[in-house]
Coordinates of C-alpha atoms and ligand atoms in Angstrom, one line a residue:
X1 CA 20.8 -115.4 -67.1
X2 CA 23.4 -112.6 -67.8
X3 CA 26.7 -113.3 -65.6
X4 CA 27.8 -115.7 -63.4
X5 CA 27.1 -117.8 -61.1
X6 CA 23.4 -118.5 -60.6
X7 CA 20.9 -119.9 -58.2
X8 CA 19.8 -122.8 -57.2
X9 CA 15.8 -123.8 -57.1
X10 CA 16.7 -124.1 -53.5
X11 CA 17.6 -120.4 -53.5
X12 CA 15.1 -119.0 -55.6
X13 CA 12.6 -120.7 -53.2
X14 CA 13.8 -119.0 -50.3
X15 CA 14.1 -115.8 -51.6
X16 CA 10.3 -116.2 -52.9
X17 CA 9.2 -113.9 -49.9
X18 CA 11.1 -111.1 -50.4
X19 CA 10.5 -107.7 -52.3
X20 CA 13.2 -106.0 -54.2
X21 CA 13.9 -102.6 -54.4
X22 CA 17.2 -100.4 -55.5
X23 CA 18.1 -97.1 -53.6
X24 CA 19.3 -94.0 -54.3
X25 CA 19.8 -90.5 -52.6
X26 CA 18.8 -86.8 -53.5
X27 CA 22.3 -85.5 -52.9
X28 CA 23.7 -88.3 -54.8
X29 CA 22.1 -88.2 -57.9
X30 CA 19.1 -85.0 -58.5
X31 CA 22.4 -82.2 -59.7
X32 CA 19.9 -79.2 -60.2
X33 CA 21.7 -77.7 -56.2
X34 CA 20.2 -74.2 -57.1
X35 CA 17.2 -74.6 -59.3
X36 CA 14.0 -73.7 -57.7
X37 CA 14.0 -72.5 -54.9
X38 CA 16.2 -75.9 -53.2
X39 CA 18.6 -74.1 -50.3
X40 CA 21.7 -75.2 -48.9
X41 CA 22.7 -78.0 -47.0
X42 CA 25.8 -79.4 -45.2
X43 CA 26.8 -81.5 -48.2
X44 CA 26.7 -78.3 -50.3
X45 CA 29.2 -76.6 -47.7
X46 CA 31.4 -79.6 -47.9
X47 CA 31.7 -80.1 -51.4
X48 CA 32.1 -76.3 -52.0
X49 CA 35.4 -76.8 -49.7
X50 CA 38.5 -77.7 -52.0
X51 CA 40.3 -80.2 -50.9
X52 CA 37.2 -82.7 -49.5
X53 CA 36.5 -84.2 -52.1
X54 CA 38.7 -86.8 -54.2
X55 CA 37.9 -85.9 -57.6
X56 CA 36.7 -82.1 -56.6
X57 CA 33.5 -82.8 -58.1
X58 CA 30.3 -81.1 -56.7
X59 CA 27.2 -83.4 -57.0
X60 CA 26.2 -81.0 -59.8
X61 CA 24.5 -82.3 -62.4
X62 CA 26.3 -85.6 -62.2
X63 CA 22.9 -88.2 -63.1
X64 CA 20.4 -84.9 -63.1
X65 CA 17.7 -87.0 -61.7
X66 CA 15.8 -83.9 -60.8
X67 CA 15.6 -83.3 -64.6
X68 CA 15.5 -87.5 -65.7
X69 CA 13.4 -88.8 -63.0
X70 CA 11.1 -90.3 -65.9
X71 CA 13.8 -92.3 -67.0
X72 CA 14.3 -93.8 -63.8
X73 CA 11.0 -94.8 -63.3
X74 CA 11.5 -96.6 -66.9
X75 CA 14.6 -98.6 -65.8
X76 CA 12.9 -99.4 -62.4
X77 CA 10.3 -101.0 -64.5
X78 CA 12.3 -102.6 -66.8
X79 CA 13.8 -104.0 -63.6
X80 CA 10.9 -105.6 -62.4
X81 CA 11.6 -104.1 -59.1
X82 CA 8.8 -103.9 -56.6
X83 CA 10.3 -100.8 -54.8
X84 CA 12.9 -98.1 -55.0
X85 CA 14.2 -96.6 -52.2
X86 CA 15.0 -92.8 -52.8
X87 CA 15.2 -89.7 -50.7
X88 CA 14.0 -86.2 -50.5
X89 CA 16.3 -83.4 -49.9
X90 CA 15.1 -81.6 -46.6
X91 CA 16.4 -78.0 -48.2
X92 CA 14.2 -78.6 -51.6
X93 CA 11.0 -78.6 -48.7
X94 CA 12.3 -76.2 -46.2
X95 CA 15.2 -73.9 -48.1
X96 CA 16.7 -72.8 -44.7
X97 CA 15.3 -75.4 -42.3
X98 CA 13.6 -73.1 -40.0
X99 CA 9.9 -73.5 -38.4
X100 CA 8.8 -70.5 -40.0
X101 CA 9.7 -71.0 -43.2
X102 CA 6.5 -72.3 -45.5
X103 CA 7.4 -75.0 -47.5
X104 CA 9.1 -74.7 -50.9
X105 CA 6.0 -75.4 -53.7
X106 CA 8.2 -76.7 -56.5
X107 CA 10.2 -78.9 -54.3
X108 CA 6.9 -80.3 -53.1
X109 CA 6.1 -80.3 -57.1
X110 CA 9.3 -82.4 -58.2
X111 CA 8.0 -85.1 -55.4
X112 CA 5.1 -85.6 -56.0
X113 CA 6.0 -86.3 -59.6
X114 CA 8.3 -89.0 -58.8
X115 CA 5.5 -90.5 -56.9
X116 CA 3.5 -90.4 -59.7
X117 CA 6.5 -91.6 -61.8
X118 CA 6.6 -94.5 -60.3
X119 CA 3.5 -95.6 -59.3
X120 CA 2.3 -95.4 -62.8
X121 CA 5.6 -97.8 -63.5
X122 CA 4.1 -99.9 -61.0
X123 CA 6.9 -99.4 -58.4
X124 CA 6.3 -98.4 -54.5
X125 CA 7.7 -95.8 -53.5
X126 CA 10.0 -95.9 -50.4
X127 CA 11.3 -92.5 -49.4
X128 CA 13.8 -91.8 -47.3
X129 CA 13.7 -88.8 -45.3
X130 CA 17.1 -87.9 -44.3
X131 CA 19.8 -88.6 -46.6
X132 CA 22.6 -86.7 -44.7
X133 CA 21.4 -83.3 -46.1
X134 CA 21.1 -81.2 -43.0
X135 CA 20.1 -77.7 -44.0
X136 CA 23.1 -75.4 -43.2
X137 CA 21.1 -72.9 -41.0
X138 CA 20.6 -75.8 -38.6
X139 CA 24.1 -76.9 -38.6
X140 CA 25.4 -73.4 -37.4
X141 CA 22.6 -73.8 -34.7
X142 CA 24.8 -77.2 -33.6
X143 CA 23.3 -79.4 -36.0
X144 CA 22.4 -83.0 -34.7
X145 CA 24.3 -81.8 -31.6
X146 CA 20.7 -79.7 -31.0
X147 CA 18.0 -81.5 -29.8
X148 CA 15.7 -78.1 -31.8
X149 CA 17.1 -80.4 -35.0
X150 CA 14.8 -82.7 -33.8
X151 CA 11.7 -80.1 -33.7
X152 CA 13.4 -79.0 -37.5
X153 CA 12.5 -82.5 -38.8
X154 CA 9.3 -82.9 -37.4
X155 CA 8.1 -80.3 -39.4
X156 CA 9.8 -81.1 -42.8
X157 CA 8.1 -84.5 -42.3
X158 CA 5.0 -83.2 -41.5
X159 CA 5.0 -81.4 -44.5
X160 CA 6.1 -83.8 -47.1
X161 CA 3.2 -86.4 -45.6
X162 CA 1.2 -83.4 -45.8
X163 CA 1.7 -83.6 -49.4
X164 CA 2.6 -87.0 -50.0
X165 CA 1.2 -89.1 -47.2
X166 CA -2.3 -90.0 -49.4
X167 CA 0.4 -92.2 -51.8
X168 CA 3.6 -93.1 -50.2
X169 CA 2.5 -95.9 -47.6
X170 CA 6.2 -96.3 -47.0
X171 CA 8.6 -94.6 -45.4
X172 CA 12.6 -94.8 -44.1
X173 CA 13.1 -92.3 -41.3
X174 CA 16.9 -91.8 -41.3
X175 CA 19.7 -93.3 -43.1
X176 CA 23.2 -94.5 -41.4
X177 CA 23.3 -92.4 -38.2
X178 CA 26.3 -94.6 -37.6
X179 CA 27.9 -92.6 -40.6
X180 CA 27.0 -89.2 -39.8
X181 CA 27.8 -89.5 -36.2
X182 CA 31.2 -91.6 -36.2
X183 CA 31.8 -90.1 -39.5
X184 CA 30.4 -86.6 -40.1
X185 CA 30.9 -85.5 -36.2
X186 CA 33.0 -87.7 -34.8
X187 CA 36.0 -87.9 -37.5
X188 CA 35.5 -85.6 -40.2
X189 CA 35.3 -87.8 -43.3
X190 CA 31.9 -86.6 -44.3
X191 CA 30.1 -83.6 -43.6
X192 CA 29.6 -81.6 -41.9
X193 CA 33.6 -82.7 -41.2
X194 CA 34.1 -82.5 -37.3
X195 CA 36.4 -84.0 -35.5
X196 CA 34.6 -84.1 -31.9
X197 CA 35.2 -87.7 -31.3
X198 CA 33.5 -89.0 -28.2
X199 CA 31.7 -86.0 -27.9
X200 CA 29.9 -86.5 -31.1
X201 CA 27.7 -89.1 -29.5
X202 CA 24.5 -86.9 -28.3
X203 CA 24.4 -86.9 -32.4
X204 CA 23.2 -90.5 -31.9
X205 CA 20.8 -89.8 -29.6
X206 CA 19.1 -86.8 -31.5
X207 CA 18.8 -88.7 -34.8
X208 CA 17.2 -91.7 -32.9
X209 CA 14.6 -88.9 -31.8
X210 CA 14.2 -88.2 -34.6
X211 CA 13.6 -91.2 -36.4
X212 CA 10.9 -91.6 -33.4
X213 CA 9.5 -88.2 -33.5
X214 CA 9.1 -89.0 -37.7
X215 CA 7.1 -92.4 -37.1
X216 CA 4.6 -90.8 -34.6
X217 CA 4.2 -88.4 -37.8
X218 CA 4.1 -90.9 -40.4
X219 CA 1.3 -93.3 -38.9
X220 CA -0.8 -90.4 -38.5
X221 CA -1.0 -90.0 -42.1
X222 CA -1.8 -93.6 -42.8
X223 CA 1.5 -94.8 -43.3
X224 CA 1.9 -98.8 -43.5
X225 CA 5.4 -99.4 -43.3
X226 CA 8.1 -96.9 -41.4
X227 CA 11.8 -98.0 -40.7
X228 CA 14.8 -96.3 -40.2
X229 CA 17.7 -97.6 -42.2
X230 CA 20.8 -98.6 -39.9
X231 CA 24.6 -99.5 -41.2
X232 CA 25.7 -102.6 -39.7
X233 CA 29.5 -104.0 -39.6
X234 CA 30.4 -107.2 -38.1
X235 CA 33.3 -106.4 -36.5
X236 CA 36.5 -109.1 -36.4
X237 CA 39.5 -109.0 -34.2
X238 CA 42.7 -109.0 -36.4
X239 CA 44.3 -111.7 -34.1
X240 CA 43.1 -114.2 -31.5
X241 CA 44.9 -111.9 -28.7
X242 CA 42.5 -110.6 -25.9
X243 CA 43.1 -106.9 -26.6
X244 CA 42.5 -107.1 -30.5
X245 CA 38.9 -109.0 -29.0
X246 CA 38.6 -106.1 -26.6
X247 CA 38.9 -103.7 -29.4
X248 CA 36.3 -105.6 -31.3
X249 CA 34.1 -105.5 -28.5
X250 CA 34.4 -101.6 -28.3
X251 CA 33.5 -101.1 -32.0
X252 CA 30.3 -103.5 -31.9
X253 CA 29.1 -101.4 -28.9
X254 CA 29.8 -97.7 -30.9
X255 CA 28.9 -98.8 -34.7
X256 CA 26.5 -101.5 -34.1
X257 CA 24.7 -101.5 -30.6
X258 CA 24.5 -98.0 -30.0
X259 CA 22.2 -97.9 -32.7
X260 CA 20.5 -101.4 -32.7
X261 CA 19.7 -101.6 -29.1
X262 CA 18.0 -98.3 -27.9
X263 CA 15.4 -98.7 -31.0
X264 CA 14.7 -102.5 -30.8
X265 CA 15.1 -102.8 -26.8
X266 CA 14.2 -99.3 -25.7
X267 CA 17.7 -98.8 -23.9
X268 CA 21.6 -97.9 -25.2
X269 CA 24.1 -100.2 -23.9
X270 CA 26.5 -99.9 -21.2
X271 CA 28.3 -96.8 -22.0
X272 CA 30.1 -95.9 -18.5
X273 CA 33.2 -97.9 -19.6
X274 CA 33.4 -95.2 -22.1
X275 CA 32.6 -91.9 -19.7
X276 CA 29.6 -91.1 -22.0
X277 CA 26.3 -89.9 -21.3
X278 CA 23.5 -89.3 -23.6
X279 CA 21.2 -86.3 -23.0
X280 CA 18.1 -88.7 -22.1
X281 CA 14.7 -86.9 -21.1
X282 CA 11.9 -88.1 -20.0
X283 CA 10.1 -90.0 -22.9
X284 CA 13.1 -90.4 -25.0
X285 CA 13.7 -94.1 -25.0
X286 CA 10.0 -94.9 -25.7
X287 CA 9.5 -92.4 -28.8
X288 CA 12.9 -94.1 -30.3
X289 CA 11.6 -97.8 -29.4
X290 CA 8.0 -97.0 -30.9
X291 CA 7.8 -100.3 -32.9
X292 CA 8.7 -100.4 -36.5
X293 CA 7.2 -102.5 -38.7
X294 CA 10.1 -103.3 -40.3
X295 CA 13.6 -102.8 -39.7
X296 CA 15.9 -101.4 -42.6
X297 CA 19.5 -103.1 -43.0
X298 CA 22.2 -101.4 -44.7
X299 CA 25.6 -103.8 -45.0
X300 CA 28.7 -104.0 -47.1
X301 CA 31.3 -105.4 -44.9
X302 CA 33.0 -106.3 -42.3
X303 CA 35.8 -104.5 -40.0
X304 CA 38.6 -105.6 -38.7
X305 CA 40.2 -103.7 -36.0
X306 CA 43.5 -104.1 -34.2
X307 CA 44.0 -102.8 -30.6
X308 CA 46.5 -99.8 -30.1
X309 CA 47.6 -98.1 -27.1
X310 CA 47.9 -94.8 -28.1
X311 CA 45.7 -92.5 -30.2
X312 CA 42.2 -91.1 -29.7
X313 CA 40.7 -94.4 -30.3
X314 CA 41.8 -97.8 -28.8
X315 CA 41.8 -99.3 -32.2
X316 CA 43.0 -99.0 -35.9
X317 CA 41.0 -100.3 -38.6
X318 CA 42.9 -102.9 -40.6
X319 CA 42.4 -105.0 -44.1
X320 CA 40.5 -108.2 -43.2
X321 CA 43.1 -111.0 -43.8
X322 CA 41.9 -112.8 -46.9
X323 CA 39.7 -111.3 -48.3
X324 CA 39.5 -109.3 -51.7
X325 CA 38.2 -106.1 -51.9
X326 CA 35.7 -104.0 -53.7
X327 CA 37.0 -100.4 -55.3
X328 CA 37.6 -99.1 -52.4
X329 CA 40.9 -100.8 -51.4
X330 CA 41.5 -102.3 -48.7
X331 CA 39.1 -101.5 -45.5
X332 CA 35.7 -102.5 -47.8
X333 CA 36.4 -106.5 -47.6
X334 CA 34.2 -109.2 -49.8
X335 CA 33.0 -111.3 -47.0
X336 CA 29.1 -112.6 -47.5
X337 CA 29.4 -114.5 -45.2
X338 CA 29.7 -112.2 -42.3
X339 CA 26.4 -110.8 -43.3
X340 CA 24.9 -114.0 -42.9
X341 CA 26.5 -114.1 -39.3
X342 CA 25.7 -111.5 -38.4
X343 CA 21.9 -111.4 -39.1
X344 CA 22.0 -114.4 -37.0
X345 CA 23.8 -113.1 -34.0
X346 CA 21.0 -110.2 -34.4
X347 CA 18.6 -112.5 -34.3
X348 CA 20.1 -114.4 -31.2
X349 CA 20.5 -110.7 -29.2
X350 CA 17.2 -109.2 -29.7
X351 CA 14.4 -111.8 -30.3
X352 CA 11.1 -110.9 -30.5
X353 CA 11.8 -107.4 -30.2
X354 CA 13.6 -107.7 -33.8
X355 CA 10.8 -107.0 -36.8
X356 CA 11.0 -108.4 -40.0
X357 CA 14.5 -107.1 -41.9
X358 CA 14.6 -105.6 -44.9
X359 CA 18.6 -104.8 -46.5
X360 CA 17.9 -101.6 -47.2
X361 CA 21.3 -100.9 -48.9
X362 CA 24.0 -103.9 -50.5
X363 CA 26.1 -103.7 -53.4
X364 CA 30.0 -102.8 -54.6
X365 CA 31.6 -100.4 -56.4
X366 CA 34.3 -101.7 -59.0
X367 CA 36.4 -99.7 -61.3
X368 CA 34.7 -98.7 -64.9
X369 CA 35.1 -96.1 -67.0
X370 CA 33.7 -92.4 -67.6
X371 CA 32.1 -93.7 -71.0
X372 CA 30.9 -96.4 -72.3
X373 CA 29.0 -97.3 -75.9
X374 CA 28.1 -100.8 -74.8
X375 CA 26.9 -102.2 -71.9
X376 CA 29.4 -102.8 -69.5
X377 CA 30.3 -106.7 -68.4
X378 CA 30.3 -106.3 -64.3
X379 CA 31.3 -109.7 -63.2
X380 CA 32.5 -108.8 -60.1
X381 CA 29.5 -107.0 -58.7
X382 CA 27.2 -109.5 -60.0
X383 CA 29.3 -112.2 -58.1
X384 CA 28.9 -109.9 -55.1
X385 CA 25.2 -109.4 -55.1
X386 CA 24.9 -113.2 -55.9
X387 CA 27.0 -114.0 -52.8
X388 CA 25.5 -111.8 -50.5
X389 CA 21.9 -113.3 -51.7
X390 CA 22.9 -116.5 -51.0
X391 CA 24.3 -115.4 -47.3
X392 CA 20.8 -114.1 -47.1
X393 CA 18.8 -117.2 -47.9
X394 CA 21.2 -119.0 -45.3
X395 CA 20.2 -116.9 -43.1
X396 CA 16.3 -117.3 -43.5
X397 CA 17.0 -121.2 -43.2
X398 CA 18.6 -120.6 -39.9
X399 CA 15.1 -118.3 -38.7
X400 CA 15.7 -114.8 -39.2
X401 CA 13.0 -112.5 -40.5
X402 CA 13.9 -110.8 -43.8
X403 CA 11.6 -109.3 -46.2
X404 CA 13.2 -107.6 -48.9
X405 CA 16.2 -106.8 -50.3
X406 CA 17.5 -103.2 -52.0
X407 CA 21.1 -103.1 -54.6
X408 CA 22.8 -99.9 -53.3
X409 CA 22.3 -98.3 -56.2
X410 CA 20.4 -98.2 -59.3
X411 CA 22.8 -95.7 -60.9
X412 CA 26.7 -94.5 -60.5
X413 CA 26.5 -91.5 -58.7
X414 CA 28.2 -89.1 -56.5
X415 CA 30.0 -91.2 -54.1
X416 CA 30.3 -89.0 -51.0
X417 CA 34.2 -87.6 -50.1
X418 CA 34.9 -90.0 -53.0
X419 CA 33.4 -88.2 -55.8
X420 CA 32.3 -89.6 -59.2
X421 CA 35.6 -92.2 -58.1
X422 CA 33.3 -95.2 -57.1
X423 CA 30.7 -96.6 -59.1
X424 CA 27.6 -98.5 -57.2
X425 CA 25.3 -98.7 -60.6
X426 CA 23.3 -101.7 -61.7
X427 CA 23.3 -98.6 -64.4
X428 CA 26.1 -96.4 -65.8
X429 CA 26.2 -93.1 -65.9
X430 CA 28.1 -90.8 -68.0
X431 CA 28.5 -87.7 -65.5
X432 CA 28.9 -85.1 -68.7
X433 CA 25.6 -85.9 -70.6
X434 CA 23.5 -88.0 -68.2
X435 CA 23.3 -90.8 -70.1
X436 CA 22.5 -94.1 -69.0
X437 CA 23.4 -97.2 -69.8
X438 CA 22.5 -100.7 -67.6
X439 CA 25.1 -102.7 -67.2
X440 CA 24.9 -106.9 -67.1
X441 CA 24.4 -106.4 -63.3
X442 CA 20.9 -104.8 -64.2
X443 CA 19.9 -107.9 -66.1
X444 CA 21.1 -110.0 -64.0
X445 CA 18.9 -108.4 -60.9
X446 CA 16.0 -108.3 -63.5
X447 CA 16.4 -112.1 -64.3
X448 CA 17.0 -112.6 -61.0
X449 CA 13.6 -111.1 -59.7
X450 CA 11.7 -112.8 -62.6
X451 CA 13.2 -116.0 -61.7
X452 CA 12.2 -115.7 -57.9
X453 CA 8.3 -114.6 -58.7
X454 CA 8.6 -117.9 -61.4
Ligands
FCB1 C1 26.2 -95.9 -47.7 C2 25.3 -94.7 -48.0 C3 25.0 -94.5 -49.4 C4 26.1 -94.9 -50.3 C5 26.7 -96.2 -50.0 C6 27.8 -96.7 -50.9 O1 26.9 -95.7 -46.6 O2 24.1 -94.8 -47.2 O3 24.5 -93.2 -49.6 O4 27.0 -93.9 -50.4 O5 27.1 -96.2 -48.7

């Protein structure tokens, strides 16, 4: 097997049940921002803006999947993978996102082709239906702060099942609300970059809806599997003092159980201590609590907070003592173990009310250059997938549900705020011709699999 360290039988055993998949995102790696007919969305504003992000690249064509998606379907095989997790860009269906608007043929075209792609590579397709690409009419109408943005998606879903929904039995609803609400509306580190703090949180509530309102959609064109896909952090007090475990209370509730608890127990937690309310209506909690049949994982890391007394939060986000750290310094920690733990405390908390798990997202970005002519030796992230396997299978042998696993990300791509900076890719990328180029990480993962269905 490529790389070090390998499994045990043991292991391979109890990863035996699982499916494996690798994910992606439209905005991350299709390029092709104004080719037929695709309009704009907020990540289009933001990367337009100089200054936001690191490397002042533009998404544009960076891995050109809209143009290479044949290839991808080619490494996918080679792979062995049972699934890939992608996404479809809302403004390549619906240009400007409004309920008139009829939906864009060639987008729907370029779709369906990856379907076909990869079914005829033998791969399920797993699409993700929002991937942080909110079309930019619907952000100057208040974005996710507008419960119409609900109404918006309904229809773009309706219309890529319309089209889709006779071969794509799976589906992920929406991807990391955590991010686009503490991040995108809350701080201002992703788009569409405000700084509302606390009163970024009916953002929550509206992309919970939404994931609901999605599902209804999806099951009524046969589909078989829907989740949405939800970031999780276990959150660690820098010190044993009570306010640093106060503050690391205060972060589960915002990152983890806002999230986690109205769509697995049909109620948010207690958010009085924080004077919030969520704009609730009649119906709400039991569209977002519709069962799913699965329930999609995303981790990286821990936090570790430290309590302060002045600021507009009660805490800072610190380095977690210890640990080393993946390419992006500091605040992304190496700690497997923590996903292990907290699977289990998931487990503990919700019970029966928690489906099967699928980690929808896991992997690390390490430095590596623009170019390369041979395959590049990634130690490091095959260590950190191997670790955060074995985390998993511990956490099977101690009862919780988990049915597949997904490396964030087949290829390098565009990184967010961070630009072409950090590279996620069981595959390289050269970001001036395309070119790709699996690393030892992709044999690995394709040893790996073949090992497990052994
Ligand atoms: C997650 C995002 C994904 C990717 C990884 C590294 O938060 O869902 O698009 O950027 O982080």
């Amino acid at each position: 097997m490529a790389g070090t360290p390998e499994f045990a039988p043991q292991a391979l055993q109890a990863l035996n049940g699982l499916r494996f998949s690798t994910a992606t995102a439209a905005f991350q790696i299709e390029g092709a921002r104004t080719l037929d007919g695709r309009g704009r969305s907020i990540w289009d504003d933001f990367v337009d803006v100089p200054g936001n992000v690191l490397d002042s690249s533009a998404a544009d064509p960076g891995p050109d999947s809209y143009h290479r998606s044949a290839e991808d379907a080619a490494l996918l095989a080679g792979l062995g993978a049972d699934r890939y997790r992608f996404s479809i860009s809302w403004v390549r269906i619906i240009p400007d996102g409004q309920r008139s608007t009829k939906p864009n043929a060639a987008g729907l075209d370029y779709y369906d082709r990856v379907v076909d792609e990869l079914l005829a590579a033998g791969v399920t397709p797993e699409p993700t239906l929002y991937h942080w690409d909110l079309p930019t009419e619907l952000e100057v109408a208040g974005g996710w702060l507008n419960r119409d943005t609900v109404h918006r998606f309904g229809e773009y879903v309706e219309a890529v099942a319309n089209r889709l929904g006779d071969r794509v039995r799976h589906w992920y609803t929406i991807n990391e609300p955590a991010s686009t609400s503490l991040q995108g509306y809350a701080l201002g580190e992703l788009a569409p970059g405000h700084t509302m703090l606390f009163d970024a949180l009916p953002t929550v509530h509206h992309q919970l809806l939404a994931h609901g309102t999605a599902a209804t959609i999806l099951r009524e064109h046969g589909a078989q599997q829907v989740a949405p896909a939800i970031n999780h952090s276990l959150i660690l007090p820098e010190t044993d003092e009570d306010a640093d475990h106060r503050a690391a209370t205060t972060l589960d509730l915002i990152f983890n159980r806002f999230f986690a608890d109205p769509l697995l127990l049909g109620e948010y937690p207690d958010l009085e201590a924080l004077g919030v309310q969520m704009p609730i209506r009649d119906g709400d909690m039991e569209l977002i609590s519709t069962p799913c049949d699965v329930y999609g994982f995303n981790y990286y890391n821990p936090t570790t907070v430290r309590s302060v007394d002045e600021g507009p939060l009660p805490f800072d986000m610190v380095p977690t003592p210890g640990a080393a750290t993946t390419g992006f310094g500091p605040l992304w920690p190496i700690r497997p173990d923590t996903l292990r733990d907290f699977l289990i405390d998931m487990r503990t908390r919700y019970g029966s009310s928690l489906p099967p798990i699928v980690i929808s997202e896991n992997g690390a970005s390490f430095p590596e250059p623009e170019e390369c002519t041979e395959p590049i030796r990634d130690d490091e992230r095959i260590a950190y997938l191997h670790d955060h396997l074995l985390a998993l299978t511990e956490a099977i042998a101690a009862g919780v549900p988990i049915a597949g696993y997904t490396v964030w990300s087949l290829l390098d791509n565009f990184e967010w705020a961070d630009g072409y900076t950090q590279r996620f890719g069981l595959v390289h990328v050269n970001m001036t011709t395309g070119q790709r180029t699996p690393k030892s990480s992709y044999e690995w993962y394709r040893n790996l699999i073949a090992a497990v269905r052994a």
